[in-house]
Coordinates of N, CA, C and O in Angstrom, one line a residue:
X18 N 17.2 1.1 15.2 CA 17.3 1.6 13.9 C 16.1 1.5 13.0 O 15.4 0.5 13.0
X19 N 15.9 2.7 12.4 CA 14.6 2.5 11.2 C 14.8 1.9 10.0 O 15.8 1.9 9.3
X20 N 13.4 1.2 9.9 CA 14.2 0.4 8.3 C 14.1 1.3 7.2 O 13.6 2.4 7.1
X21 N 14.6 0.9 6.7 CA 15.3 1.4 5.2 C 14.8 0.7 3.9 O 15.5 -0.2 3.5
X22 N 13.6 1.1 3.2 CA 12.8 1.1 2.2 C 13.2 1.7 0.5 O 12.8 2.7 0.0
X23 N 14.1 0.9 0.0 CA 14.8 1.2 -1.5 C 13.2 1.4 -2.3 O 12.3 0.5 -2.4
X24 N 13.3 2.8 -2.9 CA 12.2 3.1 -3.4 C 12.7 3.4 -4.5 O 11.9 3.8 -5.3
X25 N 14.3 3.4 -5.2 CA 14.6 3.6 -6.5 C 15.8 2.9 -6.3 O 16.7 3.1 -5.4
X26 N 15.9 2.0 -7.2 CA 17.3 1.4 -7.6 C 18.4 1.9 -8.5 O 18.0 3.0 -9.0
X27 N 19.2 1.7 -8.7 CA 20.7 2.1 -9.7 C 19.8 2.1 -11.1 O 19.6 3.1 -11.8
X28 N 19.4 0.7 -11.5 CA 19.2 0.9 -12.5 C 17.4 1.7 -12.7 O 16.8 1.9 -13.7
X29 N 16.9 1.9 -11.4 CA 15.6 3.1 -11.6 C 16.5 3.9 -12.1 O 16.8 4.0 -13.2
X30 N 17.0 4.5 -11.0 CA 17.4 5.6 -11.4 C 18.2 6.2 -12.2 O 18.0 7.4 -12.2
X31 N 19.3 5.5 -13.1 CA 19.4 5.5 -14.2 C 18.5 6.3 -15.6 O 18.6 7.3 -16.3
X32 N 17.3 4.9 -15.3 CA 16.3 5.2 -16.3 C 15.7 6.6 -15.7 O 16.0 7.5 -16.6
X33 N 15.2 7.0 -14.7 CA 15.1 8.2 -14.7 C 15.5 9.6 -15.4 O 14.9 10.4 -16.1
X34 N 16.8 9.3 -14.8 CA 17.9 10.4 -15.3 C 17.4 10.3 -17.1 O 16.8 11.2 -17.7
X35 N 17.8 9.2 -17.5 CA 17.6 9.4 -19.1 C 16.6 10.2 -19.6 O 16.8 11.0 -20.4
X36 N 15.0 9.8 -18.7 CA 13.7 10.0 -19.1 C 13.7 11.9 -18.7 O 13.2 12.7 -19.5
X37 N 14.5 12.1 -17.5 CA 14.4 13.7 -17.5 C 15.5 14.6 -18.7 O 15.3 15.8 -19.3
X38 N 16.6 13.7 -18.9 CA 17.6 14.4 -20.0 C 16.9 14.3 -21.5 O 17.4 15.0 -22.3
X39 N 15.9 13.7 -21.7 CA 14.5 13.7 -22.8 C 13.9 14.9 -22.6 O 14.1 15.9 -23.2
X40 N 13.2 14.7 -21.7 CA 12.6 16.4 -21.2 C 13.3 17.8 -21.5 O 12.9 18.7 -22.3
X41 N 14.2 17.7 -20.6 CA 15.2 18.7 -21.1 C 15.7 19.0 -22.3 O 16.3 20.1 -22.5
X42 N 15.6 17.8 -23.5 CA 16.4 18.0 -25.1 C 15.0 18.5 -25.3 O 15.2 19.7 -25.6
X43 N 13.8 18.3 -25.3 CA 12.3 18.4 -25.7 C 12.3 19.6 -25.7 O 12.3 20.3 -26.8
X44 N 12.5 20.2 -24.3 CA 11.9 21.3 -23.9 C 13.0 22.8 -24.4 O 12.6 24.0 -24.5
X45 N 14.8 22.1 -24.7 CA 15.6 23.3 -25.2 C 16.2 23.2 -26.4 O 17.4 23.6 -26.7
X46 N 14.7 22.5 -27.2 CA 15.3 21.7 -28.6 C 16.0 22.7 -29.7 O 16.8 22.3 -30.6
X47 N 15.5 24.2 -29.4 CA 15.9 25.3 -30.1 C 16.9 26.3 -29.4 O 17.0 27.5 -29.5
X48 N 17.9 25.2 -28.4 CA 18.7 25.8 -27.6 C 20.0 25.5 -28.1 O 20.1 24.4 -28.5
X49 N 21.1 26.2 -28.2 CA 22.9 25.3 -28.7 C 23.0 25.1 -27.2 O 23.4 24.0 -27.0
X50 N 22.8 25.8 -26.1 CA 23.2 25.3 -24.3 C 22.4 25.4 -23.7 O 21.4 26.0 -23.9
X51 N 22.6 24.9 -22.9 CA 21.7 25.1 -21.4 C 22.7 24.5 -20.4 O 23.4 23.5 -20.4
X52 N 22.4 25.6 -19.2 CA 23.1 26.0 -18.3 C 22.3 24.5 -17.4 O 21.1 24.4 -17.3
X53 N 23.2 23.3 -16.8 CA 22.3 22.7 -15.6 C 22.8 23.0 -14.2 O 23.8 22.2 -13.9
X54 N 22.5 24.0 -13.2 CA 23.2 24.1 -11.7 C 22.7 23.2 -10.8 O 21.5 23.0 -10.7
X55 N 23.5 22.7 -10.3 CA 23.4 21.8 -9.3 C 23.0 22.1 -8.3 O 23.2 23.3 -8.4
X56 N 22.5 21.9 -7.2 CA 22.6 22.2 -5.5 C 23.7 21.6 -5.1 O 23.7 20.3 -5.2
X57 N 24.7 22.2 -4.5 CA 25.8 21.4 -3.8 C 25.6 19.9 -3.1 O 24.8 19.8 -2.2
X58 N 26.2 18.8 -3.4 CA 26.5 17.6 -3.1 C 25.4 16.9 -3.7 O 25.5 17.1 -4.9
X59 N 24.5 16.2 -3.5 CA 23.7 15.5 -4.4 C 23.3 16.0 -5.4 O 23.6 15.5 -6.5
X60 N 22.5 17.3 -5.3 CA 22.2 17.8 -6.6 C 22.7 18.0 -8.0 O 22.4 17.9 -9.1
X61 N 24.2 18.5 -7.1 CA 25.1 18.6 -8.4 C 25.6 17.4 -9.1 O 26.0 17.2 -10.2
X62 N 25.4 16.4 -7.9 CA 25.7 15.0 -8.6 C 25.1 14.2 -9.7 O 25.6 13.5 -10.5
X63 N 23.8 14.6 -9.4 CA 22.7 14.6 -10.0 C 22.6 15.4 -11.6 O 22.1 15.1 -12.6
X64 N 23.3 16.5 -11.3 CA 23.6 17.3 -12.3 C 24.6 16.6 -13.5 O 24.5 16.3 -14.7
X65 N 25.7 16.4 -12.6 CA 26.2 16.0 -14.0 C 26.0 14.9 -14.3 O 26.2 14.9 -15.5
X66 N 25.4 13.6 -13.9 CA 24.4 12.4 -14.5 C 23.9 12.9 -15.6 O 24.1 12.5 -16.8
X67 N 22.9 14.2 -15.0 CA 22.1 14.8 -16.5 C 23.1 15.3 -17.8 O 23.0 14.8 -18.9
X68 N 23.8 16.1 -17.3 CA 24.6 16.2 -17.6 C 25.2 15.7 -19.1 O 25.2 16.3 -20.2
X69 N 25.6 14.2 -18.7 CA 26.1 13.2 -19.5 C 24.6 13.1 -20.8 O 24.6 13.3 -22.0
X70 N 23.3 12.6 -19.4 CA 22.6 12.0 -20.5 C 21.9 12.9 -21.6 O 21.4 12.5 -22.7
X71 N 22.0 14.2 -21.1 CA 21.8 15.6 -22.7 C 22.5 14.8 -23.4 O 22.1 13.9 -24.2
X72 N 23.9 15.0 -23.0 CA 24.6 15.3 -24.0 C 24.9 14.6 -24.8 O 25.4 15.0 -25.8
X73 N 24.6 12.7 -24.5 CA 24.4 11.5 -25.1 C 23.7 11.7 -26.1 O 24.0 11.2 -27.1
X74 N 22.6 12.5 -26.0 CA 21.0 12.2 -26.8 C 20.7 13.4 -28.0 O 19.9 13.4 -29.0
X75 N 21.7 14.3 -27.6 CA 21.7 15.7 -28.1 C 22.6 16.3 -28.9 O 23.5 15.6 -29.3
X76 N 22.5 17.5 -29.4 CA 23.5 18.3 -29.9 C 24.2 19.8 -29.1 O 25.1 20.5 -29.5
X77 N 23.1 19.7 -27.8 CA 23.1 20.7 -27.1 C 24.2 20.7 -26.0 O 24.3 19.9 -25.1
X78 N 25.1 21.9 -26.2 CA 26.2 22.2 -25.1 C 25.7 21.9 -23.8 O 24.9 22.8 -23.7
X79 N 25.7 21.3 -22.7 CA 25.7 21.9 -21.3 C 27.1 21.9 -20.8 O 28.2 21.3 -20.9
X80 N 26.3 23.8 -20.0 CA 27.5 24.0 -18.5 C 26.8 23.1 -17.6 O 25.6 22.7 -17.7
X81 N 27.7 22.8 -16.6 CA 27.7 22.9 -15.2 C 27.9 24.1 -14.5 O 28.5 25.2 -14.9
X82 N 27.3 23.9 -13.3 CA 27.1 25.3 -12.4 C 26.8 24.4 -11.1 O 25.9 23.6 -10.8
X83 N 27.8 24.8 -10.5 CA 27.5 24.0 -8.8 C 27.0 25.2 -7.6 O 27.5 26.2 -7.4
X84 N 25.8 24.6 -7.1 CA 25.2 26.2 -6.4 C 25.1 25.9 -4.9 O 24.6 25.0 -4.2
X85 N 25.8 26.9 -4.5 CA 26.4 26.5 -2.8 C 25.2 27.2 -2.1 O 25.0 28.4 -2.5
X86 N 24.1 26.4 -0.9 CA 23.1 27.0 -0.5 C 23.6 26.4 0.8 O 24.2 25.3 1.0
X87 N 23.2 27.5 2.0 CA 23.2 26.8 3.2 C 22.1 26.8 3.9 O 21.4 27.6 4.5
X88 N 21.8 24.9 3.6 CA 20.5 24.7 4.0 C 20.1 24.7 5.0 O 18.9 24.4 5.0
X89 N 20.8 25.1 6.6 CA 20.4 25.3 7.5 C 19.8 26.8 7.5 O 18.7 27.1 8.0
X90 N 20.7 27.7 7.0 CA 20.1 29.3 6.9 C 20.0 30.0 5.7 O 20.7 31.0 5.5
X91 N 19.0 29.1 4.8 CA 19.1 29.8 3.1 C 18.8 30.8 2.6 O 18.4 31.0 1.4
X92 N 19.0 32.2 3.9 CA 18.6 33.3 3.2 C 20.5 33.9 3.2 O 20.9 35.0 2.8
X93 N 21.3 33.0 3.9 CA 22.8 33.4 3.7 C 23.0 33.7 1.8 O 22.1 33.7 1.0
X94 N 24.0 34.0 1.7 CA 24.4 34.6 0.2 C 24.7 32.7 -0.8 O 25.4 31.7 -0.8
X95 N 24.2 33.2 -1.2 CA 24.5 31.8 -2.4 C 25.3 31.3 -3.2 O 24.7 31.1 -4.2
X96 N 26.4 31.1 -3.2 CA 27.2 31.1 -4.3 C 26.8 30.2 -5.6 O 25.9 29.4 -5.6
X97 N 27.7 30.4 -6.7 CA 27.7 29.4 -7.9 C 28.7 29.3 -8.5 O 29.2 30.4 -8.7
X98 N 29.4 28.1 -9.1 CA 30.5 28.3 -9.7 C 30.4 29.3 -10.8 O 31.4 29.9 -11.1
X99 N 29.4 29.6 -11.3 CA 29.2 30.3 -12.9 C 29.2 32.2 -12.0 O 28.9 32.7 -11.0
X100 N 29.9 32.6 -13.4 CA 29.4 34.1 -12.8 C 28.1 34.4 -13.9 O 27.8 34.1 -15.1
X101 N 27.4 35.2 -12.7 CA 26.4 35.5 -13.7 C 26.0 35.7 -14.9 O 24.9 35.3 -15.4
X102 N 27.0 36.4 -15.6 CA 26.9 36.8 -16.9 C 27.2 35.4 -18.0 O 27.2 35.2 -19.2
X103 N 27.4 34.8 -17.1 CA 27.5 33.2 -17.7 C 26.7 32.3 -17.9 O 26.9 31.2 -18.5
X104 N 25.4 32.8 -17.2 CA 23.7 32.3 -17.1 C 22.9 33.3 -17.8 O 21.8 33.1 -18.3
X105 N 23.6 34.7 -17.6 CA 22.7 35.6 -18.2 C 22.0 35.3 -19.5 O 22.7 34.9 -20.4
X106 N 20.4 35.4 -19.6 CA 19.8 34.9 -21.0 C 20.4 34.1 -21.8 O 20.8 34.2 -23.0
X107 N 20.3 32.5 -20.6 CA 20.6 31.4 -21.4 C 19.5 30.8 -20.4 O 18.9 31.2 -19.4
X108 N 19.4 29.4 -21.4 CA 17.8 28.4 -20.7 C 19.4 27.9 -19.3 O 20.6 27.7 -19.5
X109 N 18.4 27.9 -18.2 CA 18.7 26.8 -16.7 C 18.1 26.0 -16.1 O 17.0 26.0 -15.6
X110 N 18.5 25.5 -16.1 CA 17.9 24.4 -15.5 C 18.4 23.8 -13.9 O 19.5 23.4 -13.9
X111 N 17.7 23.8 -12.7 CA 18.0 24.1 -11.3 C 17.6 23.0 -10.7 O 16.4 22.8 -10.5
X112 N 18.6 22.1 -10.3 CA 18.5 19.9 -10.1 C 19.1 19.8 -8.6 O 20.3 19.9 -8.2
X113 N 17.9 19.6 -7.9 CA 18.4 18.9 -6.6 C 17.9 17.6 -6.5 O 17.0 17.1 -7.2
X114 N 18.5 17.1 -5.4 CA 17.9 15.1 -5.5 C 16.6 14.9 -4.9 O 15.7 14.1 -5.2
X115 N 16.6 15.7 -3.8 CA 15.2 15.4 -3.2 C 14.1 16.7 -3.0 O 14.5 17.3 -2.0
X116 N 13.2 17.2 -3.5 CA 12.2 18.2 -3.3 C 11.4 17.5 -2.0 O 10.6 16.6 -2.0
X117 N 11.9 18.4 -0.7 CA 11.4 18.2 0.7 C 10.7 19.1 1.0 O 9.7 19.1 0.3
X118 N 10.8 20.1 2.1 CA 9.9 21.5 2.1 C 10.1 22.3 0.9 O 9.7 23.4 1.1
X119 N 10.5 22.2 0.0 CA 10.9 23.3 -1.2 C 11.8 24.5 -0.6 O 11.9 25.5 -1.3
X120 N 12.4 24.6 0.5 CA 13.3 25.8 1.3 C 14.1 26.1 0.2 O 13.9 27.1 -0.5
X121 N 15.7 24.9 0.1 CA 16.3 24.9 -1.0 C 15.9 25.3 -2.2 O 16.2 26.5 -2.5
X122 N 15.0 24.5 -2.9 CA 14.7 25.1 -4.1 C 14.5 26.5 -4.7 O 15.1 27.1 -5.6
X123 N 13.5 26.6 -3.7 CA 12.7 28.2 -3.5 C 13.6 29.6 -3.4 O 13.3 30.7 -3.7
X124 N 14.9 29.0 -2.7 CA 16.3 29.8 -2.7 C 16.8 30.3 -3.6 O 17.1 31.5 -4.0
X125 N 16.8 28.9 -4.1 CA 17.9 28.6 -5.7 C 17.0 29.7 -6.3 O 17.3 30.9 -6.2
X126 N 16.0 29.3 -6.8 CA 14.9 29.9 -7.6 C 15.4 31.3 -7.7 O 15.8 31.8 -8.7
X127 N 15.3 31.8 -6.5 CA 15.0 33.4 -6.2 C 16.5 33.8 -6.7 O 16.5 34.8 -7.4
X128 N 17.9 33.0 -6.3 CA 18.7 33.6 -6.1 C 19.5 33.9 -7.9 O 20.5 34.5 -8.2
X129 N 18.3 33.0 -8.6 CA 18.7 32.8 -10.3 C 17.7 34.0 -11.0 O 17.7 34.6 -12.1
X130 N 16.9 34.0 -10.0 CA 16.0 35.4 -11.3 C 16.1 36.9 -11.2 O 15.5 37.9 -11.6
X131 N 17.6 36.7 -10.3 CA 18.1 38.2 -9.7 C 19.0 38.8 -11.5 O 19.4 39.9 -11.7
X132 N 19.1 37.6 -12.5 CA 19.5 38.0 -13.9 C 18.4 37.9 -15.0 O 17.4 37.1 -14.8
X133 N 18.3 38.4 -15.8 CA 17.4 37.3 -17.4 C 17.8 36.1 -17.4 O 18.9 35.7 -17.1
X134 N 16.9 35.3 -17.9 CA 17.0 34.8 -18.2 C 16.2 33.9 -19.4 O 15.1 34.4 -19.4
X135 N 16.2 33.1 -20.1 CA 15.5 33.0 -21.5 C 14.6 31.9 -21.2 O 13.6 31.9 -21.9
X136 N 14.7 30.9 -20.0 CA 14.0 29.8 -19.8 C 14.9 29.2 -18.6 O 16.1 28.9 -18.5
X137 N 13.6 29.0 -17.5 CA 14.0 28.6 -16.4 C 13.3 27.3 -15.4 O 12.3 27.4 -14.6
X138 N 14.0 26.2 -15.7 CA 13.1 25.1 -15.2 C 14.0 24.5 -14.2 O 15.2 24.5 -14.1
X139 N 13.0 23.7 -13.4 CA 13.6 22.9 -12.1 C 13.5 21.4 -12.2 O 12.5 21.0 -12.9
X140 N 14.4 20.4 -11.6 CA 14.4 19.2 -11.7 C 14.8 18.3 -10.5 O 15.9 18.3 -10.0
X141 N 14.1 17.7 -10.1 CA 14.6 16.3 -8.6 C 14.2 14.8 -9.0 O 13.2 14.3 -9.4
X142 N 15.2 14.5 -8.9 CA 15.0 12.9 -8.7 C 13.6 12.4 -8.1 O 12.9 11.5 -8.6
X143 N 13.2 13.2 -6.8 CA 12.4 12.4 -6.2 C 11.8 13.5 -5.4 O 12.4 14.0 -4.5
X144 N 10.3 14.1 -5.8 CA 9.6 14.9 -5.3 C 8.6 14.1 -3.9 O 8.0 13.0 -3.9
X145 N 8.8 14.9 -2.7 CA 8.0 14.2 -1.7 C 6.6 14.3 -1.2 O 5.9 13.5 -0.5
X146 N 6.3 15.9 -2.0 CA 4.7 16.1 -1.9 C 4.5 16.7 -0.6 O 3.5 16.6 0.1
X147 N 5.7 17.4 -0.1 CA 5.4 18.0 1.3 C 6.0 19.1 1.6 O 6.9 19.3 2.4
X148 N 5.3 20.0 0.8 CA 5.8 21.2 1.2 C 5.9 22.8 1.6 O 5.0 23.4 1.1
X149 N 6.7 23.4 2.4 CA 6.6 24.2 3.1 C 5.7 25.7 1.7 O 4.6 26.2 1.7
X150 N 7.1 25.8 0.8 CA 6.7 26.6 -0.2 C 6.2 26.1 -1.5 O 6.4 25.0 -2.0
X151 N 5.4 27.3 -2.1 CA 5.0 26.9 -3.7 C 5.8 26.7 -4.9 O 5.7 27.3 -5.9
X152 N 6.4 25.8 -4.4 CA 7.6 25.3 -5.4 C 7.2 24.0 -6.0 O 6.5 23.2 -5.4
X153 N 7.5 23.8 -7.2 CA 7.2 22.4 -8.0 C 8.4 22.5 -8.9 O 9.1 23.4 -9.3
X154 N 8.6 21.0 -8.9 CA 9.7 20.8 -10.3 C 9.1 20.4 -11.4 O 8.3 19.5 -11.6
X155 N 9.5 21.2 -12.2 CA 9.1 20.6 -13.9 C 9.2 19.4 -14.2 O 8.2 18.8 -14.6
X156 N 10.4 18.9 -13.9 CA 10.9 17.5 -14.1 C 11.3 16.7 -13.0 O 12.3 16.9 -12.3
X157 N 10.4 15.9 -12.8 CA 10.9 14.9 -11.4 C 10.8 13.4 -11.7 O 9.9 12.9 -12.5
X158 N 11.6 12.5 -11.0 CA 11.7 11.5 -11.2 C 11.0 10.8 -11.0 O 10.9 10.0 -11.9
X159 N 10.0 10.6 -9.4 CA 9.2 10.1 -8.9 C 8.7 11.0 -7.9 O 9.3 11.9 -7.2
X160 N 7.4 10.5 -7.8 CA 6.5 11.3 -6.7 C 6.1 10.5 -6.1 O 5.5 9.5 -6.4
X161 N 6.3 11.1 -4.7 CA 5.8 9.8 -3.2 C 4.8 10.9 -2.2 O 4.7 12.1 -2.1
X162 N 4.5 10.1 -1.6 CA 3.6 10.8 -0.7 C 3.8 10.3 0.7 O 3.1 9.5 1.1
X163 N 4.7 10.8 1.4 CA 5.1 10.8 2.4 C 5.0 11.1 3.6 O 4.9 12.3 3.7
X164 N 5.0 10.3 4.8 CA 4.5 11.2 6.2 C 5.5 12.0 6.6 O 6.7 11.7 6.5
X165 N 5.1 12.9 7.1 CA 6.4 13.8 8.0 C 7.4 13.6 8.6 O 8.5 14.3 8.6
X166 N 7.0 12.5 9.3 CA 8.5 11.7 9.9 C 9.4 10.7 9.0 O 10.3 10.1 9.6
X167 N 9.2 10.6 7.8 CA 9.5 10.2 7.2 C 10.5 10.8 6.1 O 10.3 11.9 5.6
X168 N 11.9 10.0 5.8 CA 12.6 10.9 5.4 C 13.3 10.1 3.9 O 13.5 8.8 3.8
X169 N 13.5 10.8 3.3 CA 13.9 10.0 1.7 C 15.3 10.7 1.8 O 15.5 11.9 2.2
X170 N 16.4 9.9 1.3 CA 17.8 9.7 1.6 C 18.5 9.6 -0.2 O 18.4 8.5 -0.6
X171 N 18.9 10.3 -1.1 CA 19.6 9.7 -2.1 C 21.0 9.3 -2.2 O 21.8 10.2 -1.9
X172 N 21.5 8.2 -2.6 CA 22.7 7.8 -2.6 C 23.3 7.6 -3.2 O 23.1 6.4 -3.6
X173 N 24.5 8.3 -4.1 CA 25.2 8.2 -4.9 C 26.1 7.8 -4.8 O 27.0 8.6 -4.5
X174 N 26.6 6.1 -4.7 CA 28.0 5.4 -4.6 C 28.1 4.8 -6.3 O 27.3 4.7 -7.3
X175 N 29.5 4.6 -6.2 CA 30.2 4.0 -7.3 C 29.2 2.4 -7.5 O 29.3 1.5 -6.7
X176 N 28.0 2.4 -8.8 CA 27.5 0.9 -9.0 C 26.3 1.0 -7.9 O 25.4 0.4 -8.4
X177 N 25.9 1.5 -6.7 CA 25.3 1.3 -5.9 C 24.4 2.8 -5.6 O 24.0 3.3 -4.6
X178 N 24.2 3.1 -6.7 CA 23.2 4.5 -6.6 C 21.6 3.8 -6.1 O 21.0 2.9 -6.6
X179 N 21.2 4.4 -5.1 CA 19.9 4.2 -4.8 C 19.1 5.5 -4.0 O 19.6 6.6 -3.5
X180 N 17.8 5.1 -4.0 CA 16.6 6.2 -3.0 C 16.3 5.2 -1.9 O 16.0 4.0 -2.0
X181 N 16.3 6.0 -0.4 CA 16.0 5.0 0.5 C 14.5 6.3 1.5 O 14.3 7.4 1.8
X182 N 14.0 5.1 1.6 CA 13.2 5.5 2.4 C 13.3 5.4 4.1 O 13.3 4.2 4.6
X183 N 13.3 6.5 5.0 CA 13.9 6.0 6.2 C 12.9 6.4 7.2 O 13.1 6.2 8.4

């Protein structure tokens, strides 16, 4: 078995989360909502973390939006909880946990500018610096620089949220 290298703890990551829900009140300070879509299972989890910490800090509405991508073949059709016209020319904001090759992202990206929109920014816990496409997150939590074989894991348990390095 490979060891396993905690590169973000519960309470990193925590402070993270706050430091990007800052960002995001900064950046949609002249917004009443903003849309946050998740990437299905971490991301979205991730999402609503953010979620909370807007809306702690803020006056600004957020939706949720959970965005179903299949990351084995992400040119399949994409779903989202939201219907379009429910993102239509509102700020989004597009949150997965780990930015790997940018595949996902770059998906998400494409499959959100098929509407208007007024403002459209991206966010990950934990950018890896390795990747396929020209994708960048606006807001990321931390940036590593990692070897290829090398794989970053996030874990969202009850009390026991962590980043593992594997």
């Amino acid at each position: 078995m490979q060891e396993q290298i905690v590169i973000l703890t519960k309470k990193q990551i925590d402070h993270k989360i706050k430091r990007i829900a800052y960002q995001v009140y900064e950046t949609n300070v002249n917004e009443k909502e903003v849309i946050i879509a998740g990437i299905q299972s971490n991301g979205y989890t991730l999402a609503k973390k953010l979620k909370n910490a807007v809306e702690k800090i803020s006056p600004i509405k957020v939706t949720l939006c959970e965005v179903t991508i299949n990351k084995k073949r992400p040119t399949d059709a994409i779903e989202t909880s939201l219907l379009k016209q429910d993102y239509t020319n509102k700020s989004l904001l597009l949150v997965d946990d780990v930015l790997h090759s940018g595949t996902t992202l770059v998906y998400g990206v494409k499959h959100f500018l098929e509407v208007p929109l007024k403002q459209f920014k991206t966010a990950v816990l934990v950018d890896r610096n390795h990747k396929k496409y020209p994708v960048k997150a606006d807001f990321k939590g931390i940036s590593l620089s990692t070897s290829l074989n090398e794989n970053v894991v996030v874990i969202f348990e009850k009390n026991k949220d962590r980043a593992i390095l594997e």
